[in-house]
Amino acid sequence: MQELEKIWMNGELVPWKEAKIHVLTHALHYGTAVFEGIRCYKTNTGPAVFRLKDHLKRLYDSAHIVRMTIPYPPEELEKGVIDIIKANGVEECYIRPIVFRGYGEMGVDPSSCGVDCVIAVWCWGAYMGEKGIKEGVRAKISSYTRTYINSGSPRAKSSANYLNSSLAKIEAKDLGYDEAILLDINGFISEGSGENVFYVKDGVIFTPHPYSILLGITRDTVIKIARKLGMEVKETLCTRDDLYLADEAFFTGTAAEITPIAEVDGRKIGTGKRGEITHLLQEVFFRVVRGEEPDYESWLTKLR
Ligand code: PPE
C-alpha cells in the first residue's frame, strides 16, 4: 500500500504510521464495524468529493441498523473528510470512513466497548484495472449465497458482510475469473462482491430490486443519469439467464465506477465487448464526477 501522510482518528490528524488500534479491539474479533467508500476526483476547479452527503447518510444508516451511535454529528465527519484530503495534499483519492466498536470487554456483546471513528484516504486507480474499464471483465456466478436479509442486513455497509464478499471473490479469482456475482437466497441475482449489477436488453436497463443488495450510490447515480438521458430503467427480479442473454452488462460501485461485464460463466454477454449503452453511461458518469456536467454540480463537494 502506498502510504500518505495522515489519517483522521477520533477527531485528530495523526501520522499514517501511528494510526493504530489495540489487538483486542471488538470489531477485529466480531466484525462490529460499518464503513463507507467515497471518491474524490480532480476537476477543473480543484478536487471535489462525489456525493459526500449521501455517503455519510448511508454511514449513519448503517450504524443505526447495527445499533452503534456515531459519536460525531455528520457535519464533523464531513469536515473530517475535507481536512484529511487537504492534509494529504492529494487531488484524487478514495476515502474510507470506518466506525467501529473499540477496546473494552471481550465477548459478543459490544455494549461496553466505545465507538471509534477513523477516516483514511489513499490513491486507488481502476478497481478491476484500466483494461477492465475499457474491455470488460469476466464474472462468475458464485457458489456463495448473498447474505440473507434476516441474517446480515445487506442494506448496512458493515464489515461483517464482507466475509461473504471476500469468500466469493477468492473463489472467482481461483477459478480464473475477475469477479463474482452472488445470487440471493431465492436464487435471483443480488450483486457483485463489491458492486451492483446492471444489464441491458433491447434498449431497456435492468438492475436487481433493492431487497438483498447494498443500495449503491453509483447505482443510484447511473439510474438517474440513464433516466435523464431518456432511457428506461427497471428495478426488478433478475435471473442468471437474464444476464446470460443480455445485450450488455456492467458493474457499478465507488471503487469499480462503471466496469463492463464481458462474460458470465463462460458465456459472452452480447458481443463480449463493452456495449454501446455501457460506454455512453461511462462517458457521462466520468464527466459528472469530474465536474463537467453542470446539471449534476450539486453532487460535488469542492475543496477549493
Ligand atoms: N455492493 C457491494 C457489496 C459493495 O461493496 C459496493 C461498494 C456496492 C454494492 C456499490 O456501492 P456504491 O459504492 O455506493 O456505489 N463497494 C465498496 C468497497 C470495495 C472494496 O473492495 O473495498 C466501494 O466500491 O467503495
PDB file of C-alpha atoms in Angstrom, residues 73-286:
ATOM      1  CA  PRO A  73     -22.588  14.856  14.003  1.00  0.00           C
ATOM      2  CA  PRO A  74     -22.448  14.426  10.201  1.00  0.00           C
ATOM      3  CA  GLU A  75     -21.059  17.957   9.744  1.00  0.00           C
ATOM      4  CA  GLU A  76     -17.991  16.995  11.740  1.00  0.00           C
ATOM      5  CA  LEU A  77     -17.308  13.898   9.626  1.00  0.00           C
ATOM      6  CA  GLU A  78     -17.869  15.991   6.505  1.00  0.00           C
ATOM      7  CA  LYS A  79     -15.231  18.404   7.747  1.00  0.00           C
ATOM      8  CA  GLY A  80     -13.012  15.448   8.690  1.00  0.00           C
ATOM      9  CA  VAL A  81     -13.169  14.124   5.115  1.00  0.00           C
ATOM     10  CA  ILE A  82     -12.223  17.517   3.683  1.00  0.00           C
ATOM     11  CA  ASP A  83      -9.459  18.089   6.256  1.00  0.00           C
ATOM     12  CA  ILE A  84      -7.864  14.696   5.687  1.00  0.00           C
ATOM     13  CA  ILE A  85      -7.795  15.095   1.898  1.00  0.00           C
ATOM     14  CA  LYS A  86      -6.200  18.527   2.280  1.00  0.00           C
ATOM     15  CA  ALA A  87      -3.722  17.257   4.893  1.00  0.00           C
ATOM     16  CA  ASN A  88      -2.519  14.610   2.445  1.00  0.00           C
ATOM     17  CA  GLY A  89      -2.300  17.054  -0.465  1.00  0.00           C
ATOM     18  CA  VAL A  90      -3.922  14.705  -2.997  1.00  0.00           C
ATOM     19  CA  GLU A  91      -6.066  15.766  -5.953  1.00  0.00           C
ATOM     20  CA  GLU A  92      -7.775  12.400  -6.459  1.00  0.00           C
ATOM     21  CA  CYS A  93      -8.275   9.703  -3.846  1.00  0.00           C
ATOM     22  CA  TYR A  94     -10.509   7.037  -2.359  1.00  0.00           C
ATOM     23  CA  ILE A  95     -11.907   7.900   1.069  1.00  0.00           C
ATOM     24  CA  ARG A  96     -12.627   5.271   3.714  1.00  0.00           C
ATOM     25  CA  PRO A  97     -14.503   6.388   6.839  1.00  0.00           C
ATOM     26  CA  ILE A  98     -14.927   3.499   9.288  1.00  0.00           C
ATOM     27  CA  VAL A  99     -16.817   3.445  12.579  1.00  0.00           C
ATOM     28  CA  PHE A 100     -16.182   0.516  14.890  1.00  0.00           C
ATOM     29  CA  ARG A 101     -16.547  -0.956  18.349  1.00  0.00           C
ATOM     30  CA  GLY A 102     -13.234  -0.375  20.077  1.00  0.00           C
ATOM     31  CA  TYR A 103     -11.282  -1.742  23.006  1.00  0.00           C
ATOM     32  CA  GLY A 104     -13.300  -2.612  26.113  1.00  0.00           C
ATOM     33  CA  GLU A 105     -14.559  -6.016  27.213  1.00  0.00           C
ATOM     34  CA  MET A 106     -14.279  -9.130  25.090  1.00  0.00           C
ATOM     35  CA  GLY A 107     -17.367 -11.176  24.229  1.00  0.00           C
ATOM     36  CA  VAL A 108     -20.031 -10.894  21.571  1.00  0.00           C
ATOM     37  CA  ASP A 109     -21.980  -8.211  23.463  1.00  0.00           C
ATOM     38  CA  PRO A 110     -20.442  -4.920  22.244  1.00  0.00           C
ATOM     39  CA  SER A 111     -22.206  -2.651  24.729  1.00  0.00           C
ATOM     40  CA  SER A 112     -19.188  -1.964  26.952  1.00  0.00           C
ATOM     41  CA  CYS A 113     -16.956  -1.039  24.015  1.00  0.00           C
ATOM     42  CA  GLY A 114     -16.773   2.555  22.862  1.00  0.00           C
ATOM     43  CA  VAL A 115     -17.253   3.579  19.254  1.00  0.00           C
ATOM     44  CA  ASP A 116     -14.149   4.750  17.401  1.00  0.00           C
ATOM     45  CA  CYS A 117     -14.107   6.612  14.140  1.00  0.00           C
ATOM     46  CA  VAL A 118     -11.380   6.811  11.506  1.00  0.00           C
ATOM     47  CA  ILE A 119     -11.158   8.452   8.061  1.00  0.00           C
ATOM     48  CA  ALA A 120      -8.324   7.356   5.784  1.00  0.00           C
ATOM     49  CA  VAL A 121      -7.613   8.265   2.185  1.00  0.00           C
ATOM     50  CA  TRP A 122      -5.413   6.613  -0.421  1.00  0.00           C
ATOM     51  CA  CYS A 123      -4.848   6.687  -4.154  1.00  0.00           C
ATOM     52  CA  TRP A 124      -6.866   3.973  -5.859  1.00  0.00           C
ATOM     53  CA  GLY A 125      -6.972   3.563  -9.643  1.00  0.00           C
ATOM     54  CA  ALA A 126      -9.419   1.420 -11.635  1.00  0.00           C
ATOM     55  CA  TYR A 127     -10.711  -1.299  -9.259  1.00  0.00           C
ATOM     56  CA  MET A 128     -10.509  -4.095 -11.824  1.00  0.00           C
ATOM     57  CA  GLY A 129      -7.821  -2.461 -13.960  1.00  0.00           C
ATOM     58  CA  GLU A 130      -7.885   0.068 -16.815  1.00  0.00           C
ATOM     59  CA  LYS A 131      -8.309  -2.829 -19.239  1.00  0.00           C
ATOM     60  CA  GLY A 132     -11.407  -3.915 -17.296  1.00  0.00           C
ATOM     61  CA  ILE A 133     -12.970  -0.446 -17.637  1.00  0.00           C
ATOM     62  CA  LYS A 134     -12.395  -0.438 -21.416  1.00  0.00           C
ATOM     63  CA  GLU A 135     -12.864  -4.048 -22.395  1.00  0.00           C
ATOM     64  CA  GLY A 136     -14.928  -5.538 -19.600  1.00  0.00           C
ATOM     65  CA  VAL A 137     -14.281  -8.216 -17.008  1.00  0.00           C
ATOM     66  CA  ARG A 138     -15.117 -11.895 -16.726  1.00  0.00           C
ATOM     67  CA  ALA A 139     -17.572 -12.772 -13.971  1.00  0.00           C
ATOM     68  CA  LYS A 140     -18.734 -15.995 -12.354  1.00  0.00           C
ATOM     69  CA  ILE A 141     -21.975 -16.741 -10.552  1.00  0.00           C
ATOM     70  CA  SER A 142     -20.736 -17.547  -7.063  1.00  0.00           C
ATOM     71  CA  SER A 143     -21.358 -20.735  -5.131  1.00  0.00           C
ATOM     72  CA  TYR A 144     -21.825 -18.427  -2.122  1.00  0.00           C
ATOM     73  CA  THR A 145     -25.313 -17.008  -1.492  1.00  0.00           C
ATOM     74  CA  ARG A 146     -25.533 -13.276  -0.690  1.00  0.00           C
ATOM     75  CA  THR A 147     -26.054 -12.526   2.986  1.00  0.00           C
ATOM     76  CA  TYR A 148     -29.717 -13.161   3.733  1.00  0.00           C
ATOM     77  CA  ILE A 149     -31.822 -10.119   4.687  1.00  0.00           C
ATOM     78  CA  ASN A 150     -32.603 -11.584   8.110  1.00  0.00           C
ATOM     79  CA  SER A 151     -29.075 -12.616   8.971  1.00  0.00           C
ATOM     80  CA  GLY A 152     -26.630  -9.953   7.897  1.00  0.00           C
ATOM     81  CA  SER A 153     -28.560  -6.807   6.892  1.00  0.00           C
ATOM     82  CA  PRO A 154     -27.194  -6.278   3.371  1.00  0.00           C
ATOM     83  CA  ARG A 155     -28.544  -2.706   3.493  1.00  0.00           C
ATOM     84  CA  ALA A 156     -25.880  -1.888   6.099  1.00  0.00           C
ATOM     85  CA  LYS A 157     -22.364  -1.470   4.766  1.00  0.00           C
ATOM     86  CA  SER A 158     -20.989  -3.465   7.670  1.00  0.00           C
ATOM     87  CA  SER A 159     -17.582  -5.123   7.822  1.00  0.00           C
ATOM     88  CA  ALA A 160     -19.221  -8.403   8.850  1.00  0.00           C
ATOM     89  CA  ASN A 161     -20.979  -8.609   5.456  1.00  0.00           C
ATOM     90  CA  TYR A 162     -17.645  -8.591   3.693  1.00  0.00           C
ATOM     91  CA  LEU A 163     -16.619 -12.120   4.692  1.00  0.00           C
ATOM     92  CA  ASN A 164     -19.372 -13.215   2.304  1.00  0.00           C
ATOM     93  CA  SER A 165     -17.895 -10.924  -0.390  1.00  0.00           C
ATOM     94  CA  SER A 166     -14.353 -11.994   0.319  1.00  0.00           C
ATOM     95  CA  LEU A 167     -15.138 -15.718   0.029  1.00  0.00           C
ATOM     96  CA  ALA A 168     -16.947 -15.129  -3.255  1.00  0.00           C
ATOM     97  CA  LYS A 169     -14.072 -13.025  -4.625  1.00  0.00           C
ATOM     98  CA  ILE A 170     -11.412 -15.584  -3.663  1.00  0.00           C
ATOM     99  CA  GLU A 171     -13.429 -18.362  -5.275  1.00  0.00           C
ATOM    100  CA  ALA A 172     -13.951 -16.393  -8.508  1.00  0.00           C
ATOM    101  CA  LYS A 173     -10.261 -15.489  -8.774  1.00  0.00           C
ATOM    102  CA  ASP A 174      -9.159 -19.065  -8.003  1.00  0.00           C
ATOM    103  CA  LEU A 175     -11.292 -20.200 -10.926  1.00  0.00           C
ATOM    104  CA  GLY A 176      -9.676 -17.645 -13.238  1.00  0.00           C
ATOM    105  CA  TYR A 177     -12.456 -15.012 -13.221  1.00  0.00           C
ATOM    106  CA  ASP A 178     -12.178 -11.330 -12.293  1.00  0.00           C
ATOM    107  CA  GLU A 179     -15.294 -11.002 -10.169  1.00  0.00           C
ATOM    108  CA  ALA A 180     -18.138 -12.921  -8.508  1.00  0.00           C
ATOM    109  CA  ILE A 181     -21.861 -12.308  -8.869  1.00  0.00           C
ATOM    110  CA  LEU A 182     -23.836 -13.557  -5.884  1.00  0.00           C
ATOM    111  CA  LEU A 183     -27.408 -14.807  -6.002  1.00  0.00           C
ATOM    112  CA  ASP A 184     -29.816 -14.115  -3.158  1.00  0.00           C
ATOM    113  CA  ILE A 185     -31.418 -16.799  -1.021  1.00  0.00           C
ATOM    114  CA  ASN A 186     -34.216 -17.203  -3.591  1.00  0.00           C
ATOM    115  CA  GLY A 187     -31.787 -17.647  -6.465  1.00  0.00           C
ATOM    116  CA  PHE A 188     -32.183 -14.196  -8.008  1.00  0.00           C
ATOM    117  CA  ILE A 189     -29.197 -12.012  -8.830  1.00  0.00           C
ATOM    118  CA  SER A 190     -28.188  -9.743  -5.982  1.00  0.00           C
ATOM    119  CA  GLU A 191     -24.811  -8.102  -6.582  1.00  0.00           C
ATOM    120  CA  GLY A 192     -21.081  -8.459  -7.104  1.00  0.00           C
ATOM    121  CA  SER A 193     -18.618  -8.887  -4.230  1.00  0.00           C
ATOM    122  CA  GLY A 194     -18.170  -5.106  -4.152  1.00  0.00           C
ATOM    123  CA  GLU A 195     -20.504  -3.777  -6.844  1.00  0.00           C
ATOM    124  CA  ASN A 196     -24.102  -3.609  -8.011  1.00  0.00           C
ATOM    125  CA  VAL A 197     -25.051  -5.317 -11.257  1.00  0.00           C
ATOM    126  CA  PHE A 198     -26.903  -3.969 -14.311  1.00  0.00           C
ATOM    127  CA  TYR A 199     -27.757  -5.439 -17.689  1.00  0.00           C
ATOM    128  CA  VAL A 200     -29.276  -4.069 -20.895  1.00  0.00           C
ATOM    129  CA  LYS A 201     -31.808  -5.939 -23.037  1.00  0.00           C
ATOM    130  CA  ASP A 202     -33.460  -4.459 -26.137  1.00  0.00           C
ATOM    131  CA  GLY A 203     -32.532  -0.943 -25.057  1.00  0.00           C
ATOM    132  CA  VAL A 204     -34.003  -1.259 -21.533  1.00  0.00           C
ATOM    133  CA  ILE A 205     -31.723  -1.185 -18.490  1.00  0.00           C
ATOM    134  CA  PHE A 206     -32.381  -3.688 -15.687  1.00  0.00           C
ATOM    135  CA  THR A 207     -30.942  -3.968 -12.177  1.00  0.00           C
ATOM    136  CA  PRO A 208     -31.954  -6.133  -9.198  1.00  0.00           C
ATOM    137  CA  HIS A 209     -34.589  -4.661  -6.890  1.00  0.00           C
ATOM    138  CA  PRO A 210     -33.284  -3.222  -3.607  1.00  0.00           C
ATOM    139  CA  TYR A 211     -34.142  -6.090  -1.212  1.00  0.00           C
ATOM    140  CA  SER A 212     -30.963  -8.127  -0.979  1.00  0.00           C
ATOM    141  CA  ILE A 213     -28.343  -5.605  -2.033  1.00  0.00           C
ATOM    142  CA  LEU A 214     -26.320  -2.724  -0.753  1.00  0.00           C
ATOM    143  CA  LEU A 215     -28.106   0.312  -2.136  1.00  0.00           C
ATOM    144  CA  GLY A 216     -25.196   1.623  -4.124  1.00  0.00           C
ATOM    145  CA  ILE A 217     -24.737   5.325  -4.603  1.00  0.00           C
ATOM    146  CA  THR A 218     -23.182   4.666  -8.007  1.00  0.00           C
ATOM    147  CA  ARG A 219     -26.242   2.513  -8.769  1.00  0.00           C
ATOM    148  CA  ASP A 220     -28.455   5.484  -7.930  1.00  0.00           C
ATOM    149  CA  THR A 221     -26.203   7.803  -9.968  1.00  0.00           C
ATOM    150  CA  VAL A 222     -26.423   5.544 -13.037  1.00  0.00           C
ATOM    151  CA  ILE A 223     -30.207   5.183 -12.716  1.00  0.00           C
ATOM    152  CA  LYS A 224     -30.584   8.977 -12.548  1.00  0.00           C
ATOM    153  CA  ILE A 225     -28.188   9.615 -15.454  1.00  0.00           C
ATOM    154  CA  ALA A 226     -29.871   6.963 -17.633  1.00  0.00           C
ATOM    155  CA  ARG A 227     -33.384   8.265 -16.930  1.00  0.00           C
ATOM    156  CA  LYS A 228     -32.286  11.816 -17.667  1.00  0.00           C
ATOM    157  CA  LEU A 229     -30.921  10.568 -20.998  1.00  0.00           C
ATOM    158  CA  GLY A 230     -34.420   9.244 -21.695  1.00  0.00           C
ATOM    159  CA  MET A 231     -33.660   5.570 -21.111  1.00  0.00           C
ATOM    160  CA  GLU A 232     -35.964   3.172 -19.337  1.00  0.00           C
ATOM    161  CA  VAL A 233     -34.561   1.623 -16.130  1.00  0.00           C
ATOM    162  CA  LYS A 234     -36.320  -1.221 -14.325  1.00  0.00           C
ATOM    163  CA  GLU A 235     -35.507  -2.375 -10.782  1.00  0.00           C
ATOM    164  CA  THR A 236     -36.809  -5.899 -10.715  1.00  0.00           C
ATOM    165  CA  LEU A 237     -36.128  -9.597 -10.131  1.00  0.00           C
ATOM    166  CA  CYS A 238     -33.254 -10.700 -12.354  1.00  0.00           C
ATOM    167  CA  THR A 239     -32.095 -14.237 -13.053  1.00  0.00           C
ATOM    168  CA  ARG A 240     -28.782 -15.615 -14.247  1.00  0.00           C
ATOM    169  CA  ASP A 241     -30.456 -16.480 -17.569  1.00  0.00           C
ATOM    170  CA  ASP A 242     -31.441 -12.817 -17.998  1.00  0.00           C
ATOM    171  CA  LEU A 243     -27.780 -11.971 -17.601  1.00  0.00           C
ATOM    172  CA  TYR A 244     -26.560 -14.716 -19.972  1.00  0.00           C
ATOM    173  CA  LEU A 245     -28.977 -13.452 -22.662  1.00  0.00           C
ATOM    174  CA  ALA A 246     -28.397  -9.726 -22.107  1.00  0.00           C
ATOM    175  CA  ASP A 247     -27.042  -7.443 -24.830  1.00  0.00           C
ATOM    176  CA  GLU A 248     -24.747  -5.685 -22.345  1.00  0.00           C
ATOM    177  CA  ALA A 249     -23.951  -5.864 -18.636  1.00  0.00           C
ATOM    178  CA  PHE A 250     -21.903  -3.838 -16.201  1.00  0.00           C
ATOM    179  CA  PHE A 251     -20.922  -3.423 -12.557  1.00  0.00           C
ATOM    180  CA  THR A 252     -21.263  -0.156 -10.639  1.00  0.00           C
ATOM    181  CA  GLY A 253     -19.519   0.900  -7.450  1.00  0.00           C
ATOM    182  CA  THR A 254     -17.470   3.691  -5.983  1.00  0.00           C
ATOM    183  CA  ALA A 255     -14.300   1.659  -6.394  1.00  0.00           C
ATOM    184  CA  ALA A 256     -15.416  -0.126  -9.605  1.00  0.00           C
ATOM    185  CA  GLU A 257     -17.060   3.027 -11.083  1.00  0.00           C
ATOM    186  CA  ILE A 258     -18.739   1.567 -14.211  1.00  0.00           C
ATOM    187  CA  THR A 259     -16.997  -1.635 -15.283  1.00  0.00           C
ATOM    188  CA  PRO A 260     -18.415  -3.559 -18.255  1.00  0.00           C
ATOM    189  CA  ILE A 261     -19.048  -7.291 -17.856  1.00  0.00           C
ATOM    190  CA  ALA A 262     -17.788  -9.092 -20.957  1.00  0.00           C
ATOM    191  CA  GLU A 263     -18.551 -12.634 -19.928  1.00  0.00           C
ATOM    192  CA  VAL A 264     -20.512 -14.568 -17.286  1.00  0.00           C
ATOM    193  CA  ASP A 265     -19.778 -18.257 -16.618  1.00  0.00           C
ATOM    194  CA  GLY A 266     -18.068 -18.716 -19.978  1.00  0.00           C
ATOM    195  CA  ARG A 267     -20.925 -17.103 -21.928  1.00  0.00           C
ATOM    196  CA  LYS A 268     -20.196 -13.921 -23.855  1.00  0.00           C
ATOM    197  CA  ILE A 269     -22.541 -11.073 -22.972  1.00  0.00           C
ATOM    198  CA  GLY A 270     -23.694  -9.550 -26.263  1.00  0.00           C
ATOM    199  CA  THR A 271     -20.591  -9.088 -28.403  1.00  0.00           C
ATOM    200  CA  GLY A 272     -18.331  -9.880 -25.452  1.00  0.00           C
ATOM    201  CA  LYS A 273     -17.045  -6.282 -25.563  1.00  0.00           C
ATOM    202  CA  ARG A 274     -18.096  -3.059 -23.850  1.00  0.00           C
ATOM    203  CA  GLY A 275     -21.644  -2.316 -25.036  1.00  0.00           C
ATOM    204  CA  GLU A 276     -22.746   0.993 -26.547  1.00  0.00           C
ATOM    205  CA  ILE A 277     -25.096   1.967 -23.720  1.00  0.00           C
ATOM    206  CA  THR A 278     -22.477   0.984 -21.138  1.00  0.00           C
ATOM    207  CA  HIS A 279     -19.938   3.166 -22.964  1.00  0.00           C
ATOM    208  CA  LEU A 280     -22.315   6.126 -23.102  1.00  0.00           C
ATOM    209  CA  LEU A 281     -23.126   5.803 -19.378  1.00  0.00           C
ATOM    210  CA  GLN A 282     -19.396   5.635 -18.573  1.00  0.00           C
ATOM    211  CA  GLU A 283     -18.727   8.800 -20.585  1.00  0.00           C
ATOM    212  CA  VAL A 284     -21.466  10.773 -18.869  1.00  0.00           C
ATOM    213  CA  PHE A 285     -20.551   9.354 -15.445  1.00  0.00           C
ATOM    214  CA  PHE A 286     -16.904  10.404 -15.750  1.00  0.00           C
TER     215      PHE A 286
END
